[in-house]
Amino acid sequence: NAGVTQTPKFRILKIGQSMTLQCAQDMNHNYMYWYRQDPGMGLKLIYYSVGAGITDKGEVPNGYNVSRSTTEDFPLRLELAAPSQTSVYFCASSYSQGARDTQYFGPGTRLTVL
Amino acid sequence: RKEVEQDPGPFNVPEGATVAFNCTYSNSASQSFFWYRQDCRKEPKLLMSVYSSGNEDGRFTAQLNRASQYISLLIRDSKLSDSATYLCVVNEPGSARQLTFGSGTQLTVLP
C-alpha cells in the first residue's frame, strides 16, 4: 500500500492564482481530512469528509474548497491565493469514527504564495 | 486559553537521559488523547494513544490526569533518533473525528 499520497510536494503561486492540491489514499478509509500547518504552530483542520459525497468545514475553511467524489480521492482547491495561505498542507485519512482510530498523514505539500 | 497547550521547548538532552513532556487541554469532555511524533519537514505519525490507566510502549510512557486535564509523555534512555517534535493531540467531542493538535514540543538528543 502507498498509504496517503499528495501532489505536488512543492508549489509557488502568485497572488490571485488558483490551484488544486491532490490527495489519494489506498487504504479504503472512509474519513479524510485536510490540515494546514504554519511554522511553529499546530495543525489546523480545513475540511474533512466522512465518505464519498459528504464534506464539512473544519476550523479554517475560508479560501478553500473540497470535493469527495470517490472514497480514494479528496482534492483541496485554493481559489484566489493569498500570502496568508502560505503553509504546509497535510492530507490525512482514518478508517472509522472509533475514538482510538489512527489518522494517517500524507507527506505534505509546501505552498508559498508570493 | 489555547485548547491544547504544550511547552514548545526546545528540550536539549544528552543520550541516555530521561525527559518528560506535559500537555494541558481545555475541553473536559475530551475522551481520546494521543502523542504524535513529527520529524523535521515530515508528516506527523502516531507515537501512542494515551489511556486512562497510563500505558507504556518500550521506552515511552504516557499518562493521563483527567482531573487536572493534562497528559504527559516520558521518554527513558533517550536515543539520537528520538530527536523530533512531539505533538499532543486531543479529540473534539461530538464531531466527526476532529482532533485538536498542540503546537508541539521540540526535542533534540545530543551525542
PDB file of C-alpha atoms in Angstrom:
ATOM      1  CA  ASN A   1       0.000   0.000   0.000  1.00  0.00           C
ATOM      2  CA  ALA A   2       1.163   3.505  -0.814  1.00  0.00           C
ATOM      3  CA  GLY A   3      -0.880   4.869   2.099  1.00  0.00           C
ATOM      4  CA  VAL A   4      -1.742   8.558   1.697  1.00  0.00           C
ATOM      5  CA  THR A   5      -0.146  10.313  -1.261  1.00  0.00           C
ATOM      6  CA  GLN A   6      -0.109  14.028  -2.018  1.00  0.00           C
ATOM      7  CA  THR A   7       0.892  16.020  -5.070  1.00  0.00           C
ATOM      8  CA  PRO A   8       2.632  18.300  -5.673  1.00  0.00           C
ATOM      9  CA  LYS A   9       5.347  18.290  -2.983  1.00  0.00           C
ATOM     10  CA  PHE A  10       6.141  21.961  -3.510  1.00  0.00           C
ATOM     11  CA  ARG A  11       4.448  24.837  -5.272  1.00  0.00           C
ATOM     12  CA  ILE A  12       4.900  28.575  -5.595  1.00  0.00           C
ATOM     13  CA  LEU A  13       1.834  30.606  -6.541  1.00  0.00           C
ATOM     14  CA  LYS A  14       1.342  34.238  -7.328  1.00  0.00           C
ATOM     15  CA  ILE A  15      -1.351  36.175  -5.510  1.00  0.00           C
ATOM     16  CA  GLY A  16      -4.714  35.574  -7.144  1.00  0.00           C
ATOM     17  CA  GLN A  17      -3.781  32.293  -8.818  1.00  0.00           C
ATOM     18  CA  SER A  18      -5.682  29.090  -8.177  1.00  0.00           C
ATOM     19  CA  MET A  19      -4.573  25.517  -7.759  1.00  0.00           C
ATOM     20  CA  THR A  20      -5.703  22.086  -6.635  1.00  0.00           C
ATOM     21  CA  LEU A  21      -3.786  20.023  -4.122  1.00  0.00           C
ATOM     22  CA  GLN A  22      -4.277  16.340  -4.772  1.00  0.00           C
ATOM     23  CA  CYS A  23      -4.694  13.682  -2.098  1.00  0.00           C
ATOM     24  CA  ALA A  24      -5.314   9.985  -2.518  1.00  0.00           C
ATOM     25  CA  GLN A  25      -5.394   7.007  -0.176  1.00  0.00           C
ATOM     26  CA  ASP A  26      -5.463   3.303  -0.973  1.00  0.00           C
ATOM     27  CA  MET A  27      -6.444   2.007   2.472  1.00  0.00           C
ATOM     28  CA  ASN A  28     -10.208   2.128   1.828  1.00  0.00           C
ATOM     29  CA  HIS A  29     -10.596   4.689   4.598  1.00  0.00           C
ATOM     30  CA  ASN A  30     -13.928   6.432   4.963  1.00  0.00           C
ATOM     31  CA  TYR A  31     -12.644   9.558   6.681  1.00  0.00           C
ATOM     32  CA  MET A  32     -10.326  12.059   5.051  1.00  0.00           C
ATOM     33  CA  TYR A  33      -9.022  15.406   6.270  1.00  0.00           C
ATOM     34  CA  TRP A  34      -7.104  18.454   5.130  1.00  0.00           C
ATOM     35  CA  TYR A  35      -4.896  20.327   7.578  1.00  0.00           C
ATOM     36  CA  ARG A  36      -2.562  23.258   7.307  1.00  0.00           C
ATOM     37  CA  GLN A  37       0.481  23.756   9.495  1.00  0.00           C
ATOM     38  CA  ASP A  38       2.081  27.156   9.848  1.00  0.00           C
ATOM     39  CA  PRO A  39       5.650  27.410  11.222  1.00  0.00           C
ATOM     40  CA  GLY A  40       5.806  26.638  14.940  1.00  0.00           C
ATOM     41  CA  MET A  41       2.086  26.011  15.103  1.00  0.00           C
ATOM     42  CA  GLY A  42      -0.160  23.012  15.472  1.00  0.00           C
ATOM     43  CA  LEU A  43      -2.201  21.579  12.650  1.00  0.00           C
ATOM     44  CA  LYS A  44      -5.454  23.337  11.843  1.00  0.00           C
ATOM     45  CA  LEU A  45      -8.312  21.420  10.221  1.00  0.00           C
ATOM     46  CA  ILE A  46      -9.505  22.975   6.958  1.00  0.00           C
ATOM     47  CA  TYR A  47     -12.103  20.480   5.714  1.00  0.00           C
ATOM     48  CA  TYR A  48     -12.975  16.883   6.316  1.00  0.00           C
ATOM     49  CA  SER A  49     -15.081  14.164   4.735  1.00  0.00           C
ATOM     50  CA  VAL A  50     -16.833  11.188   6.284  1.00  0.00           C
ATOM     51  CA  GLY A  51     -17.392   9.431   2.984  1.00  0.00           C
ATOM     52  CA  ALA A  52     -17.820   9.913  -0.748  1.00  0.00           C
ATOM     53  CA  GLY A  53     -20.137  12.837  -1.455  1.00  0.00           C
ATOM     54  CA  ILE A  54     -20.014  14.206   2.115  1.00  0.00           C
ATOM     55  CA  THR A  55     -17.767  17.053   3.186  1.00  0.00           C
ATOM     56  CA  ASP A  56     -17.808  19.536   6.030  1.00  0.00           C
ATOM     57  CA  LYS A  57     -15.912  22.588   7.197  1.00  0.00           C
ATOM     58  CA  GLY A  58     -13.220  22.452   9.804  1.00  0.00           C
ATOM     59  CA  GLU A  59     -11.664  25.248  11.795  1.00  0.00           C
ATOM     60  CA  VAL A  60     -10.185  27.331   8.951  1.00  0.00           C
ATOM     61  CA  PRO A  61     -12.168  26.727   5.724  1.00  0.00           C
ATOM     62  CA  ASN A  62     -12.162  30.234   4.247  1.00  0.00           C
ATOM     63  CA  GLY A  63     -10.415  30.435   0.884  1.00  0.00           C
ATOM     64  CA  TYR A  64     -10.616  26.697   0.249  1.00  0.00           C
ATOM     65  CA  ASN A  65     -12.986  24.196  -1.302  1.00  0.00           C
ATOM     66  CA  VAL A  66     -13.076  20.412  -1.387  1.00  0.00           C
ATOM     67  CA  SER A  67     -14.889  17.600  -3.122  1.00  0.00           C
ATOM     68  CA  ARG A  68     -15.082  13.887  -2.465  1.00  0.00           C
ATOM     69  CA  SER A  69     -16.416  12.047  -5.499  1.00  0.00           C
ATOM     70  CA  THR A  70     -14.672   8.761  -4.667  1.00  0.00           C
ATOM     71  CA  THR A  71     -13.515   7.044  -1.485  1.00  0.00           C
ATOM     72  CA  GLU A  72      -9.890   7.327  -2.596  1.00  0.00           C
ATOM     73  CA  ASP A  73      -9.546  10.981  -3.585  1.00  0.00           C
ATOM     74  CA  PHE A  74     -10.001  14.211  -1.656  1.00  0.00           C
ATOM     75  CA  PRO A  75      -8.668  17.229  -3.578  1.00  0.00           C
ATOM     76  CA  LEU A  76      -8.327  20.658  -1.974  1.00  0.00           C
ATOM     77  CA  ARG A  77      -8.924  23.699  -4.166  1.00  0.00           C
ATOM     78  CA  LEU A  78      -7.429  27.111  -3.463  1.00  0.00           C
ATOM     79  CA  GLU A  79      -9.152  29.977  -5.237  1.00  0.00           C
ATOM     80  CA  LEU A  80      -7.526  33.405  -5.432  1.00  0.00           C
ATOM     81  CA  ALA A  81      -4.391  32.509  -3.493  1.00  0.00           C
ATOM     82  CA  ALA A  82      -3.289  34.952  -0.789  1.00  0.00           C
ATOM     83  CA  PRO A  83       0.035  35.223   1.123  1.00  0.00           C
ATOM     84  CA  SER A  84      -1.825  34.084   4.270  1.00  0.00           C
ATOM     85  CA  GLN A  85      -2.247  30.696   2.601  1.00  0.00           C
ATOM     86  CA  THR A  86       1.497  30.103   2.601  1.00  0.00           C
ATOM     87  CA  SER A  87       1.763  26.954   4.676  1.00  0.00           C
ATOM     88  CA  VAL A  88       2.361  23.218   4.656  1.00  0.00           C
ATOM     89  CA  TYR A  89      -0.773  21.271   3.774  1.00  0.00           C
ATOM     90  CA  PHE A  90      -1.279  17.746   5.060  1.00  0.00           C
ATOM     91  CA  CYS A  91      -3.939  15.326   3.962  1.00  0.00           C
ATOM     92  CA  ALA A  92      -4.892  12.501   6.337  1.00  0.00           C
ATOM     93  CA  SER A  93      -7.269   9.570   6.447  1.00  0.00           C
ATOM     94  CA  SER A  94      -8.724   7.198   9.014  1.00  0.00           C
ATOM     95  CA  TYR A  95     -10.861   4.103   8.774  1.00  0.00           C
ATOM     96  CA  SER A  96     -13.703   4.877  11.119  1.00  0.00           C
ATOM     97  CA  GLN A  97     -15.009   7.137  13.813  1.00  0.00           C
ATOM     98  CA  GLY A  98     -13.597   4.995  16.563  1.00  0.00           C
ATOM     99  CA  ALA A  99     -12.291   7.013  19.467  1.00  0.00           C
ATOM    100  CA  ARG A 100      -8.868   5.445  19.150  1.00  0.00           C
ATOM    101  CA  ASP A 101      -8.674   5.302  15.400  1.00  0.00           C
ATOM    102  CA  THR A 102      -5.381   6.461  13.961  1.00  0.00           C
ATOM    103  CA  GLN A 103      -5.099   9.211  11.388  1.00  0.00           C
ATOM    104  CA  TYR A 104      -2.519   8.500   8.693  1.00  0.00           C
ATOM    105  CA  PHE A 105      -0.914  11.515   7.097  1.00  0.00           C
ATOM    106  CA  GLY A 106       0.457  12.152   3.635  1.00  0.00           C
ATOM    107  CA  PRO A 107       3.927  13.695   3.164  1.00  0.00           C
ATOM    108  CA  GLY A 108       2.574  17.208   2.751  1.00  0.00           C
ATOM    109  CA  THR A 109       2.546  19.962   0.133  1.00  0.00           C
ATOM    110  CA  ARG A 110       4.646  23.051   0.812  1.00  0.00           C
ATOM    111  CA  LEU A 111       2.895  26.054  -0.690  1.00  0.00           C
ATOM    112  CA  THR A 112       4.296  29.560  -0.973  1.00  0.00           C
ATOM    113  CA  VAL A 113       2.147  32.445  -2.196  1.00  0.00           C
ATOM    114  CA  LEU A 114       4.075  35.492  -3.357  1.00  0.00           C
TER     115      LEU A 114
ATOM    116  CA  ARG B   1      -6.563  29.928  26.603  1.00  0.00           C
ATOM    117  CA  LYS B   2      -5.323  27.521  23.935  1.00  0.00           C
ATOM    118  CA  GLU B   3      -7.327  24.322  23.571  1.00  0.00           C
ATOM    119  CA  VAL B   4      -4.204  22.168  23.740  1.00  0.00           C
ATOM    120  CA  GLU B   5      -1.117  23.723  25.252  1.00  0.00           C
ATOM    121  CA  GLN B   6       2.423  22.425  25.237  1.00  0.00           C
ATOM    122  CA  ASP B   7       5.792  23.793  26.274  1.00  0.00           C
ATOM    123  CA  PRO B   8       7.436  24.444  22.891  1.00  0.00           C
ATOM    124  CA  GLY B   9      10.931  23.743  24.219  1.00  0.00           C
ATOM    125  CA  PRO B  10      13.408  23.154  22.785  1.00  0.00           C
ATOM    126  CA  PHE B  11      14.492  20.393  25.109  1.00  0.00           C
ATOM    127  CA  ASN B  12      18.150  19.529  24.548  1.00  0.00           C
ATOM    128  CA  VAL B  13      19.159  16.388  26.425  1.00  0.00           C
ATOM    129  CA  PRO B  14      22.153  14.037  26.290  1.00  0.00           C
ATOM    130  CA  GLU B  15      21.817  10.498  25.031  1.00  0.00           C
ATOM    131  CA  GLY B  16      20.560   8.185  27.741  1.00  0.00           C
ATOM    132  CA  ALA B  17      18.688  10.904  29.606  1.00  0.00           C
ATOM    133  CA  THR B  18      15.073  10.720  30.706  1.00  0.00           C
ATOM    134  CA  VAL B  19      12.857  13.533  29.502  1.00  0.00           C
ATOM    135  CA  ALA B  20       9.226  14.340  30.196  1.00  0.00           C
ATOM    136  CA  PHE B  21       6.755  16.472  28.283  1.00  0.00           C
ATOM    137  CA  ASN B  22       3.467  17.787  29.594  1.00  0.00           C
ATOM    138  CA  CYS B  23       0.380  18.940  27.791  1.00  0.00           C
ATOM    139  CA  THR B  24      -2.817  20.545  29.077  1.00  0.00           C
ATOM    140  CA  TYR B  25      -6.199  20.586  27.373  1.00  0.00           C
ATOM    141  CA  SER B  26      -9.166  22.849  27.970  1.00  0.00           C
ATOM    142  CA  ASN B  27     -12.162  20.706  26.998  1.00  0.00           C
ATOM    143  CA  SER B  28     -13.099  18.497  29.939  1.00  0.00           C
ATOM    144  CA  ALA B  29     -15.362  16.425  27.665  1.00  0.00           C
ATOM    145  CA  SER B  30     -12.427  15.204  25.544  1.00  0.00           C
ATOM    146  CA  GLN B  31     -12.130  11.458  25.603  1.00  0.00           C
ATOM    147  CA  SER B  32      -9.304  10.460  23.298  1.00  0.00           C
ATOM    148  CA  PHE B  33      -5.702  11.503  23.649  1.00  0.00           C
ATOM    149  CA  PHE B  34      -2.652  10.813  21.565  1.00  0.00           C
ATOM    150  CA  TRP B  35       1.004  11.634  21.167  1.00  0.00           C
ATOM    151  CA  TYR B  36       2.197  12.090  17.598  1.00  0.00           C
ATOM    152  CA  ARG B  37       5.776  12.453  16.504  1.00  0.00           C
ATOM    153  CA  GLN B  38       6.811  14.793  13.697  1.00  0.00           C
ATOM    154  CA  ASP B  39      10.296  14.720  12.235  1.00  0.00           C
ATOM    155  CA  CYS B  40      11.677  17.865  10.644  1.00  0.00           C
ATOM    156  CA  ARG B  41       9.790  18.696   7.436  1.00  0.00           C
ATOM    157  CA  LYS B  42       7.864  15.419   7.594  1.00  0.00           C
ATOM    158  CA  GLU B  43       4.302  14.397   8.322  1.00  0.00           C
ATOM    159  CA  PRO B  44       3.051  13.600  11.851  1.00  0.00           C
ATOM    160  CA  LYS B  45       2.943   9.935  12.788  1.00  0.00           C
ATOM    161  CA  LEU B  46       1.133   8.350  15.698  1.00  0.00           C
ATOM    162  CA  LEU B  47       3.513   7.533  18.541  1.00  0.00           C
ATOM    163  CA  MET B  48       0.983   6.219  21.012  1.00  0.00           C
ATOM    164  CA  SER B  49      -2.533   6.597  22.293  1.00  0.00           C
ATOM    165  CA  VAL B  50      -2.974   7.652  25.918  1.00  0.00           C
ATOM    166  CA  TYR B  51      -5.238   5.561  28.104  1.00  0.00           C
ATOM    167  CA  SER B  52      -6.757   6.498  31.442  1.00  0.00           C
ATOM    168  CA  SER B  53      -4.735   3.888  33.285  1.00  0.00           C
ATOM    169  CA  GLY B  54      -1.490   5.020  31.679  1.00  0.00           C
ATOM    170  CA  ASN B  55       0.351   2.960  29.139  1.00  0.00           C
ATOM    171  CA  GLU B  56       3.864   2.050  28.171  1.00  0.00           C
ATOM    172  CA  ASP B  57       5.474   1.190  24.859  1.00  0.00           C
ATOM    173  CA  GLY B  58       9.106   0.279  25.288  1.00  0.00           C
ATOM    174  CA  ARG B  59      10.952   3.394  26.442  1.00  0.00           C
ATOM    175  CA  PHE B  60       7.846   5.567  26.161  1.00  0.00           C
ATOM    176  CA  THR B  61       5.251   6.022  28.911  1.00  0.00           C
ATOM    177  CA  ALA B  62       2.093   8.089  28.567  1.00  0.00           C
ATOM    178  CA  GLN B  63      -0.068   9.247  31.461  1.00  0.00           C
ATOM    179  CA  LEU B  64      -3.434  10.966  31.605  1.00  0.00           C
ATOM    180  CA  ASN B  65      -4.753  13.019  34.515  1.00  0.00           C
ATOM    181  CA  ARG B  66      -8.381  13.850  33.782  1.00  0.00           C
ATOM    182  CA  ALA B  67      -8.928  15.820  36.970  1.00  0.00           C
ATOM    183  CA  SER B  68      -6.130  18.224  36.087  1.00  0.00           C
ATOM    184  CA  GLN B  69      -6.679  17.877  32.338  1.00  0.00           C
ATOM    185  CA  TYR B  70      -3.112  17.113  31.477  1.00  0.00           C
ATOM    186  CA  ILE B  71      -1.264  14.439  29.579  1.00  0.00           C
ATOM    187  CA  SER B  72       2.369  13.508  29.885  1.00  0.00           C
ATOM    188  CA  LEU B  73       4.933  11.635  27.844  1.00  0.00           C
ATOM    189  CA  LEU B  74       8.066  10.196  29.419  1.00  0.00           C
ATOM    190  CA  ILE B  75      10.982   9.030  27.303  1.00  0.00           C
ATOM    191  CA  ARG B  76      13.615   6.931  29.047  1.00  0.00           C
ATOM    192  CA  ASP B  77      17.130   6.211  27.811  1.00  0.00           C
ATOM    193  CA  SER B  78      16.878   8.823  25.035  1.00  0.00           C
ATOM    194  CA  LYS B  79      18.343   7.932  21.646  1.00  0.00           C
ATOM    195  CA  LEU B  80      19.605  10.276  18.955  1.00  0.00           C
ATOM    196  CA  SER B  81      16.740   9.013  16.803  1.00  0.00           C
ATOM    197  CA  ASP B  82      14.212  10.363  19.329  1.00  0.00           C
ATOM    198  CA  SER B  83      15.028  13.908  18.146  1.00  0.00           C
ATOM    199  CA  ALA B  84      11.760  15.242  16.760  1.00  0.00           C
ATOM    200  CA  THR B  85       8.770  17.386  17.635  1.00  0.00           C
ATOM    201  CA  TYR B  86       6.181  15.697  19.829  1.00  0.00           C
ATOM    202  CA  LEU B  87       2.569  16.740  19.272  1.00  0.00           C
ATOM    203  CA  CYS B  88      -0.098  16.371  21.924  1.00  0.00           C
ATOM    204  CA  VAL B  89      -3.442  15.607  20.280  1.00  0.00           C
ATOM    205  CA  VAL B  90      -6.913  15.616  21.809  1.00  0.00           C
ATOM    206  CA  ASN B  91     -10.198  14.659  20.202  1.00  0.00           C
ATOM    207  CA  GLU B  92     -13.060  17.089  19.741  1.00  0.00           C
ATOM    208  CA  PRO B  93     -16.129  15.520  21.362  1.00  0.00           C
ATOM    209  CA  GLY B  94     -19.324  15.385  19.360  1.00  0.00           C
ATOM    210  CA  SER B  95     -17.745  15.953  15.960  1.00  0.00           C
ATOM    211  CA  ALA B  96     -16.649  13.550  13.308  1.00  0.00           C
ATOM    212  CA  ARG B  97     -13.074  12.624  14.142  1.00  0.00           C
ATOM    213  CA  GLN B  98     -11.894  16.131  14.662  1.00  0.00           C
ATOM    214  CA  LEU B  99      -8.619  16.297  16.502  1.00  0.00           C
ATOM    215  CA  THR B 100      -7.030  19.347  18.106  1.00  0.00           C
ATOM    216  CA  PHE B 101      -3.262  19.459  17.837  1.00  0.00           C
ATOM    217  CA  GLY B 102      -0.893  21.181  20.193  1.00  0.00           C
ATOM    218  CA  SER B 103       1.882  23.182  18.590  1.00  0.00           C
ATOM    219  CA  GLY B 104       4.446  20.615  19.664  1.00  0.00           C
ATOM    220  CA  THR B 105       7.477  20.237  21.900  1.00  0.00           C
ATOM    221  CA  GLN B 106      10.840  20.060  20.172  1.00  0.00           C
ATOM    222  CA  LEU B 107      13.332  17.509  21.444  1.00  0.00           C
ATOM    223  CA  THR B 108      16.977  17.277  20.463  1.00  0.00           C
ATOM    224  CA  VAL B 109      19.009  14.393  21.837  1.00  0.00           C
ATOM    225  CA  LEU B 110      22.709  15.235  21.852  1.00  0.00           C
ATOM    226  CA  PRO B 111      25.554  12.721  21.498  1.00  0.00           C
TER     227      PRO B 111
END
